[in-house]
Amino acid sequence: MLVDNFGNDLMSDLKTNVIIPSYRYDTNSYVMHSNHSHNMFNGRDEEIVNIARATSAAPVYLPSHNFGSPEHEYIDGGVYQNNPAETALSLGKVLKPYAKRYCVMSLGTGLGEQGFHIDTQGLTSSDSAITRIFKLFDIASTGGQESVDFNMKLRANNSLEQFYYYRFQPRLSDTQNTELDNSDVAFLDYMEGVANSHYDSDTTNINNFLAHLTV
């Protein structure tokens, strides 16, 4: 599907600025890919397909993605930063240093357990340690994104800046199997229902945010 949509197009062919986190496993380094030419970003002259595969190579679920010359090994940017909204805001201020008003809309995929679901019956103490590691993986993978959300809300609600922020992030039911690779039709239907329900219940805040874009 990526090839069908993007073919051999480069990041520099994109019509709007993008920021895409990834992690370079072979050098243990954090990377921000972008089509912007600023020297702190990578990937402007790379194929979009490679960047997409690099940032979505979720550890354990999918193999790392290798590309480049010389070749480098990349894994999911979520291990680095699941919510690059603050970086996007910083880039916006670099591009428009004299702007007086900034608006950021952040779209989440729902809060719920992302790791493995394990039957804990009959586990030994060492097995229990493994389940704890998986739990810590859940905490770490969502902690980064939610700390960004906290900082953005603090800034929007308590500073004197003309900074407006909205995050769409529904909470998922604990009774659902929200593991990363769950592609059951029933679960996808549930996710669609949650998104629609959250949208309907939060229309006031959404409309208030959108109004700032047209002032």
PDB file of C-alpha atoms in Angstrom:
ATOM      1  CA  MET A   1       0.000   0.000   0.000  1.00  0.00           C
ATOM      2  CA  LEU A   2       2.856   2.409   0.760  1.00  0.00           C
ATOM      3  CA  VAL A   3       4.372   1.804  -2.690  1.00  0.00           C
ATOM      4  CA  ASP A   4       0.940   2.165  -4.325  1.00  0.00           C
ATOM      5  CA  ASN A   5       0.478   5.578  -2.694  1.00  0.00           C
ATOM      6  CA  PHE A   6       3.993   7.017  -2.797  1.00  0.00           C
ATOM      7  CA  GLY A   7       5.965   5.010  -5.374  1.00  0.00           C
ATOM      8  CA  ASN A   8       9.523   6.377  -5.510  1.00  0.00           C
ATOM      9  CA  ASP A   9       8.567   9.877  -4.321  1.00  0.00           C
ATOM     10  CA  LEU A  10      11.031  11.564  -1.971  1.00  0.00           C
ATOM     11  CA  MET A  11      10.301  13.334   1.286  1.00  0.00           C
ATOM     12  CA  SER A  12      11.193  16.584  -0.521  1.00  0.00           C
ATOM     13  CA  ASP A  13       8.223  15.965  -2.862  1.00  0.00           C
ATOM     14  CA  LEU A  14       5.722  16.364  -0.019  1.00  0.00           C
ATOM     15  CA  LYS A  15       3.620  19.530  -0.199  1.00  0.00           C
ATOM     16  CA  THR A  16       3.614  20.309   3.515  1.00  0.00           C
ATOM     17  CA  ASN A  17       6.213  20.100   6.272  1.00  0.00           C
ATOM     18  CA  VAL A  18       6.328  16.820   8.173  1.00  0.00           C
ATOM     19  CA  ILE A  19       8.252  15.528  11.204  1.00  0.00           C
ATOM     20  CA  ILE A  20       8.624  11.778  11.656  1.00  0.00           C
ATOM     21  CA  PRO A  21      10.566  10.293  14.600  1.00  0.00           C
ATOM     22  CA  SER A  22      12.588   7.085  14.311  1.00  0.00           C
ATOM     23  CA  TYR A  23      15.378   5.341  16.195  1.00  0.00           C
ATOM     24  CA  ARG A  24      18.636   4.308  14.535  1.00  0.00           C
ATOM     25  CA  TYR A  25      19.389   1.003  16.172  1.00  0.00           C
ATOM     26  CA  ASP A  26      22.849   0.450  14.700  1.00  0.00           C
ATOM     27  CA  THR A  27      24.199   3.645  16.283  1.00  0.00           C
ATOM     28  CA  ASN A  28      21.783   3.950  19.245  1.00  0.00           C
ATOM     29  CA  SER A  29      20.718   7.409  18.143  1.00  0.00           C
ATOM     30  CA  TYR A  30      17.429   9.301  18.091  1.00  0.00           C
ATOM     31  CA  VAL A  31      16.408  10.662  14.697  1.00  0.00           C
ATOM     32  CA  MET A  32      13.853  13.176  13.465  1.00  0.00           C
ATOM     33  CA  HIS A  33      13.112  12.757   9.766  1.00  0.00           C
ATOM     34  CA  SER A  34      11.639  15.687   7.890  1.00  0.00           C
ATOM     35  CA  ASN A  35      11.307  17.171   4.423  1.00  0.00           C
ATOM     36  CA  HIS A  36      12.533  20.461   5.867  1.00  0.00           C
ATOM     37  CA  SER A  37      16.106  21.404   5.055  1.00  0.00           C
ATOM     38  CA  HIS A  38      17.139  22.382   8.605  1.00  0.00           C
ATOM     39  CA  ASN A  39      20.375  20.597   9.564  1.00  0.00           C
ATOM     40  CA  MET A  40      18.862  19.065  12.717  1.00  0.00           C
ATOM     41  CA  PHE A  41      16.555  16.886  10.592  1.00  0.00           C
ATOM     42  CA  ASN A  42      17.332  13.874   8.391  1.00  0.00           C
ATOM     43  CA  GLY A  43      15.677  12.239   5.408  1.00  0.00           C
ATOM     44  CA  ARG A  44      14.799  15.107   3.063  1.00  0.00           C
ATOM     45  CA  ASP A  45      16.250  13.247   0.066  1.00  0.00           C
ATOM     46  CA  GLU A  46      15.042   9.796   1.151  1.00  0.00           C
ATOM     47  CA  GLU A  47      12.089   7.872  -0.300  1.00  0.00           C
ATOM     48  CA  ILE A  48       8.846   8.370   1.642  1.00  0.00           C
ATOM     49  CA  VAL A  49       8.317   4.591   1.698  1.00  0.00           C
ATOM     50  CA  ASN A  50      11.590   4.034   3.559  1.00  0.00           C
ATOM     51  CA  ILE A  51      10.814   6.666   6.196  1.00  0.00           C
ATOM     52  CA  ALA A  52       7.303   5.240   6.721  1.00  0.00           C
ATOM     53  CA  ARG A  53       8.662   1.715   7.141  1.00  0.00           C
ATOM     54  CA  ALA A  54      11.389   2.924   9.482  1.00  0.00           C
ATOM     55  CA  THR A  55       9.040   4.740  11.851  1.00  0.00           C
ATOM     56  CA  SER A  56       6.475   1.904  11.927  1.00  0.00           C
ATOM     57  CA  ALA A  57       8.867  -1.017  12.545  1.00  0.00           C
ATOM     58  CA  ALA A  58       7.463  -1.785  16.000  1.00  0.00           C
ATOM     59  CA  PRO A  59       9.974  -3.914  17.960  1.00  0.00           C
ATOM     60  CA  VAL A  60       8.953  -7.568  18.470  1.00  0.00           C
ATOM     61  CA  TYR A  61       6.010  -7.202  16.081  1.00  0.00           C
ATOM     62  CA  LEU A  62       7.912  -6.139  12.955  1.00  0.00           C
ATOM     63  CA  PRO A  63      11.558  -6.389  11.832  1.00  0.00           C
ATOM     64  CA  SER A  64      13.717  -3.286  11.707  1.00  0.00           C
ATOM     65  CA  HIS A  65      13.946  -1.519   8.355  1.00  0.00           C
ATOM     66  CA  ASN A  66      17.356  -1.001   6.743  1.00  0.00           C
ATOM     67  CA  PHE A  67      18.103   1.621   4.112  1.00  0.00           C
ATOM     68  CA  GLY A  68      20.615   4.305   3.142  1.00  0.00           C
ATOM     69  CA  SER A  69      24.140   4.317   1.802  1.00  0.00           C
ATOM     70  CA  PRO A  70      25.859   3.169   3.894  1.00  0.00           C
ATOM     71  CA  GLU A  71      22.898   1.158   5.143  1.00  0.00           C
ATOM     72  CA  HIS A  72      21.459   1.938   8.579  1.00  0.00           C
ATOM     73  CA  GLU A  73      18.996   0.028  10.783  1.00  0.00           C
ATOM     74  CA  TYR A  74      15.847   1.838  11.957  1.00  0.00           C
ATOM     75  CA  ILE A  75      13.014   0.892  14.330  1.00  0.00           C
ATOM     76  CA  ASP A  76       9.707   2.442  15.339  1.00  0.00           C
ATOM     77  CA  GLY A  77       9.896   6.102  16.299  1.00  0.00           C
ATOM     78  CA  GLY A  78       7.447   5.370  19.113  1.00  0.00           C
ATOM     79  CA  VAL A  79      10.313   4.100  21.258  1.00  0.00           C
ATOM     80  CA  TYR A  80      11.714   7.624  20.957  1.00  0.00           C
ATOM     81  CA  GLN A  81       8.696   9.914  20.750  1.00  0.00           C
ATOM     82  CA  ASN A  82       5.098   8.878  20.095  1.00  0.00           C
ATOM     83  CA  ASN A  83       3.887  12.470  20.015  1.00  0.00           C
ATOM     84  CA  PRO A  84       6.170  14.924  18.168  1.00  0.00           C
ATOM     85  CA  ALA A  85       3.719  17.810  18.618  1.00  0.00           C
ATOM     86  CA  GLU A  86       6.217  19.885  20.612  1.00  0.00           C
ATOM     87  CA  THR A  87       8.869  19.415  17.925  1.00  0.00           C
ATOM     88  CA  ALA A  88       6.323  20.495  15.306  1.00  0.00           C
ATOM     89  CA  LEU A  89       5.592  23.625  17.327  1.00  0.00           C
ATOM     90  CA  SER A  90       9.319  24.373  17.614  1.00  0.00           C
ATOM     91  CA  LEU A  91       9.759  23.990  13.852  1.00  0.00           C
ATOM     92  CA  GLY A  92       6.745  26.246  13.297  1.00  0.00           C
ATOM     93  CA  LYS A  93       8.412  28.930  15.391  1.00  0.00           C
ATOM     94  CA  VAL A  94      11.633  28.508  13.408  1.00  0.00           C
ATOM     95  CA  LEU A  95       9.749  28.927  10.131  1.00  0.00           C
ATOM     96  CA  LYS A  96       7.542  31.795  11.387  1.00  0.00           C
ATOM     97  CA  PRO A  97       9.607  33.547  14.089  1.00  0.00           C
ATOM     98  CA  TYR A  98       7.426  36.665  14.061  1.00  0.00           C
ATOM     99  CA  ALA A  99       4.074  34.908  14.268  1.00  0.00           C
ATOM    100  CA  LYS A 100       1.948  35.999  17.215  1.00  0.00           C
ATOM    101  CA  ARG A 101      -0.446  33.056  17.353  1.00  0.00           C
ATOM    102  CA  TYR A 102       0.143  29.282  17.180  1.00  0.00           C
ATOM    103  CA  CYS A 103      -2.413  26.481  16.950  1.00  0.00           C
ATOM    104  CA  VAL A 104      -1.607  22.796  17.470  1.00  0.00           C
ATOM    105  CA  MET A 105      -4.037  19.913  16.979  1.00  0.00           C
ATOM    106  CA  SER A 106      -2.714  16.544  18.191  1.00  0.00           C
ATOM    107  CA  LEU A 107      -4.450  13.316  17.107  1.00  0.00           C
ATOM    108  CA  GLY A 108      -3.898  10.270  19.319  1.00  0.00           C
ATOM    109  CA  THR A 109      -4.862   6.663  18.612  1.00  0.00           C
ATOM    110  CA  GLY A 110      -6.465   5.997  21.986  1.00  0.00           C
ATOM    111  CA  LEU A 111      -5.159   5.245  25.468  1.00  0.00           C
ATOM    112  CA  GLY A 112      -5.021   1.551  26.332  1.00  0.00           C
ATOM    113  CA  GLU A 113      -2.591  -1.303  26.856  1.00  0.00           C
ATOM    114  CA  GLN A 114      -0.346  -1.694  23.821  1.00  0.00           C
ATOM    115  CA  GLY A 115       1.834  -4.609  24.893  1.00  0.00           C
ATOM    116  CA  PHE A 116       1.356  -8.341  25.128  1.00  0.00           C
ATOM    117  CA  HIS A 117      -1.636  -9.963  26.795  1.00  0.00           C
ATOM    118  CA  ILE A 118      -0.313 -12.872  28.837  1.00  0.00           C
ATOM    119  CA  ASP A 119      -2.151 -15.512  30.837  1.00  0.00           C
ATOM    120  CA  THR A 120      -0.487 -15.163  34.257  1.00  0.00           C
ATOM    121  CA  GLN A 121      -1.777 -18.490  35.642  1.00  0.00           C
ATOM    122  CA  GLY A 122       1.040 -20.881  36.475  1.00  0.00           C
ATOM    123  CA  LEU A 123       3.823 -18.384  35.830  1.00  0.00           C
ATOM    124  CA  THR A 124       7.072 -18.648  37.786  1.00  0.00           C
ATOM    125  CA  SER A 125       8.714 -15.646  39.459  1.00  0.00           C
ATOM    126  CA  SER A 126      10.991 -15.170  36.437  1.00  0.00           C
ATOM    127  CA  ASP A 127       7.945 -15.261  34.162  1.00  0.00           C
ATOM    128  CA  SER A 128       6.324 -12.616  36.376  1.00  0.00           C
ATOM    129  CA  ALA A 129       9.371 -10.432  35.830  1.00  0.00           C
ATOM    130  CA  ILE A 130       8.728 -10.692  32.089  1.00  0.00           C
ATOM    131  CA  THR A 131       5.128  -9.543  32.513  1.00  0.00           C
ATOM    132  CA  ARG A 132       6.417  -6.603  34.553  1.00  0.00           C
ATOM    133  CA  ILE A 133       8.818  -5.684  31.743  1.00  0.00           C
ATOM    134  CA  PHE A 134       5.918  -5.725  29.288  1.00  0.00           C
ATOM    135  CA  LYS A 135       3.934  -3.498  31.663  1.00  0.00           C
ATOM    136  CA  LEU A 136       6.869  -1.070  31.818  1.00  0.00           C
ATOM    137  CA  PHE A 137       6.954  -1.106  28.012  1.00  0.00           C
ATOM    138  CA  ASP A 138       3.307   0.023  28.057  1.00  0.00           C
ATOM    139  CA  ILE A 139       4.099   2.807  30.510  1.00  0.00           C
ATOM    140  CA  ALA A 140       7.175   3.979  28.596  1.00  0.00           C
ATOM    141  CA  SER A 141       5.496   3.951  25.184  1.00  0.00           C
ATOM    142  CA  THR A 142       2.605   6.124  26.369  1.00  0.00           C
ATOM    143  CA  GLY A 143       4.501   8.181  28.962  1.00  0.00           C
ATOM    144  CA  GLY A 144       6.435  10.209  26.413  1.00  0.00           C
ATOM    145  CA  GLN A 145       3.379  11.148  24.408  1.00  0.00           C
ATOM    146  CA  GLU A 146       1.261  12.011  27.439  1.00  0.00           C
ATOM    147  CA  SER A 147       4.003  14.150  28.998  1.00  0.00           C
ATOM    148  CA  VAL A 148       4.029  16.196  25.777  1.00  0.00           C
ATOM    149  CA  ASP A 149       0.248  16.537  26.080  1.00  0.00           C
ATOM    150  CA  PHE A 150       0.648  17.726  29.688  1.00  0.00           C
ATOM    151  CA  ASN A 151       3.242  20.346  28.708  1.00  0.00           C
ATOM    152  CA  MET A 152       1.148  21.629  25.810  1.00  0.00           C
ATOM    153  CA  LYS A 153      -1.976  21.964  27.970  1.00  0.00           C
ATOM    154  CA  LEU A 154       0.009  23.716  30.695  1.00  0.00           C
ATOM    155  CA  ARG A 155       1.327  26.179  28.150  1.00  0.00           C
ATOM    156  CA  ALA A 156      -2.011  26.766  26.411  1.00  0.00           C
ATOM    157  CA  ASN A 157      -4.037  27.204  29.591  1.00  0.00           C
ATOM    158  CA  ASN A 158      -1.617  29.101  31.830  1.00  0.00           C
ATOM    159  CA  SER A 159       0.774  31.212  29.761  1.00  0.00           C
ATOM    160  CA  LEU A 160       0.262  34.643  28.203  1.00  0.00           C
ATOM    161  CA  GLU A 161       1.067  33.333  24.728  1.00  0.00           C
ATOM    162  CA  GLN A 162      -1.577  33.187  22.023  1.00  0.00           C
ATOM    163  CA  PHE A 163      -1.147  29.444  21.899  1.00  0.00           C
ATOM    164  CA  TYR A 164      -4.149  27.195  21.265  1.00  0.00           C
ATOM    165  CA  TYR A 165      -4.049  23.439  21.655  1.00  0.00           C
ATOM    166  CA  TYR A 166      -6.413  20.513  21.255  1.00  0.00           C
ATOM    167  CA  ARG A 167      -5.701  16.790  21.576  1.00  0.00           C
ATOM    168  CA  PHE A 168      -8.056  14.081  20.347  1.00  0.00           C
ATOM    169  CA  GLN A 169      -7.269  11.061  22.521  1.00  0.00           C
ATOM    170  CA  PRO A 170     -10.132   8.733  23.550  1.00  0.00           C
ATOM    171  CA  ARG A 171      -9.609   6.241  26.366  1.00  0.00           C
ATOM    172  CA  LEU A 172     -10.067   2.598  25.368  1.00  0.00           C
ATOM    173  CA  SER A 173     -11.914   0.012  27.442  1.00  0.00           C
ATOM    174  CA  ASP A 174      -9.871  -2.264  29.711  1.00  0.00           C
ATOM    175  CA  THR A 175     -12.036  -5.159  28.526  1.00  0.00           C
ATOM    176  CA  GLN A 176     -10.754  -4.827  24.948  1.00  0.00           C
ATOM    177  CA  ASN A 177      -7.639  -6.516  23.575  1.00  0.00           C
ATOM    178  CA  THR A 178      -5.779  -3.353  22.566  1.00  0.00           C
ATOM    179  CA  GLU A 179      -2.535  -5.115  21.690  1.00  0.00           C
ATOM    180  CA  LEU A 180      -0.694  -3.433  18.814  1.00  0.00           C
ATOM    181  CA  ASP A 181      -1.260  -6.249  16.325  1.00  0.00           C
ATOM    182  CA  ASN A 182      -4.966  -6.828  17.007  1.00  0.00           C
ATOM    183  CA  SER A 183      -6.595  -6.492  13.584  1.00  0.00           C
ATOM    184  CA  ASP A 184      -9.842  -8.353  14.325  1.00  0.00           C
ATOM    185  CA  VAL A 185     -12.793  -6.865  12.457  1.00  0.00           C
ATOM    186  CA  ALA A 186     -14.787  -6.567  15.682  1.00  0.00           C
ATOM    187  CA  PHE A 187     -11.984  -4.601  17.345  1.00  0.00           C
ATOM    188  CA  LEU A 188     -11.605  -2.275  14.348  1.00  0.00           C
ATOM    189  CA  ASP A 189     -15.362  -1.664  14.484  1.00  0.00           C
ATOM    190  CA  TYR A 190     -15.005  -0.914  18.202  1.00  0.00           C
ATOM    191  CA  MET A 191     -12.217   1.587  17.488  1.00  0.00           C
ATOM    192  CA  GLU A 192     -14.339   3.335  14.865  1.00  0.00           C
ATOM    193  CA  GLY A 193     -17.215   3.549  17.332  1.00  0.00           C
ATOM    194  CA  VAL A 194     -14.965   4.965  20.063  1.00  0.00           C
ATOM    195  CA  ALA A 195     -13.594   7.627  17.709  1.00  0.00           C
ATOM    196  CA  ASN A 196     -17.069   8.685  16.572  1.00  0.00           C
ATOM    197  CA  SER A 197     -18.407   8.725  20.131  1.00  0.00           C
ATOM    198  CA  HIS A 198     -15.464  10.773  21.399  1.00  0.00           C
ATOM    199  CA  TYR A 199     -15.895  13.237  18.535  1.00  0.00           C
ATOM    200  CA  ASP A 200     -19.613  13.650  19.256  1.00  0.00           C
ATOM    201  CA  SER A 201     -19.009  14.189  22.972  1.00  0.00           C
ATOM    202  CA  ASP A 202     -16.218  16.731  22.447  1.00  0.00           C
ATOM    203  CA  THR A 203     -17.628  18.871  19.646  1.00  0.00           C
ATOM    204  CA  THR A 204     -17.645  22.035  21.746  1.00  0.00           C
ATOM    205  CA  ASN A 205     -13.900  21.873  22.400  1.00  0.00           C
ATOM    206  CA  ILE A 206     -13.212  20.913  18.778  1.00  0.00           C
ATOM    207  CA  ASN A 207     -15.237  23.843  17.451  1.00  0.00           C
ATOM    208  CA  ASN A 208     -13.579  26.240  19.897  1.00  0.00           C
ATOM    209  CA  PHE A 209     -10.160  25.144  18.659  1.00  0.00           C
ATOM    210  CA  LEU A 210     -11.140  25.352  14.978  1.00  0.00           C
ATOM    211  CA  ALA A 211     -12.434  28.869  15.521  1.00  0.00           C
ATOM    212  CA  HIS A 212      -8.878  29.994  16.390  1.00  0.00           C
ATOM    213  CA  LEU A 213      -7.686  28.833  12.955  1.00  0.00           C
ATOM    214  CA  THR A 214      -9.973  31.299  11.187  1.00  0.00           C
ATOM    215  CA  VAL A 215      -9.584  34.365  13.416  1.00  0.00           C
TER     216      VAL A 215
END
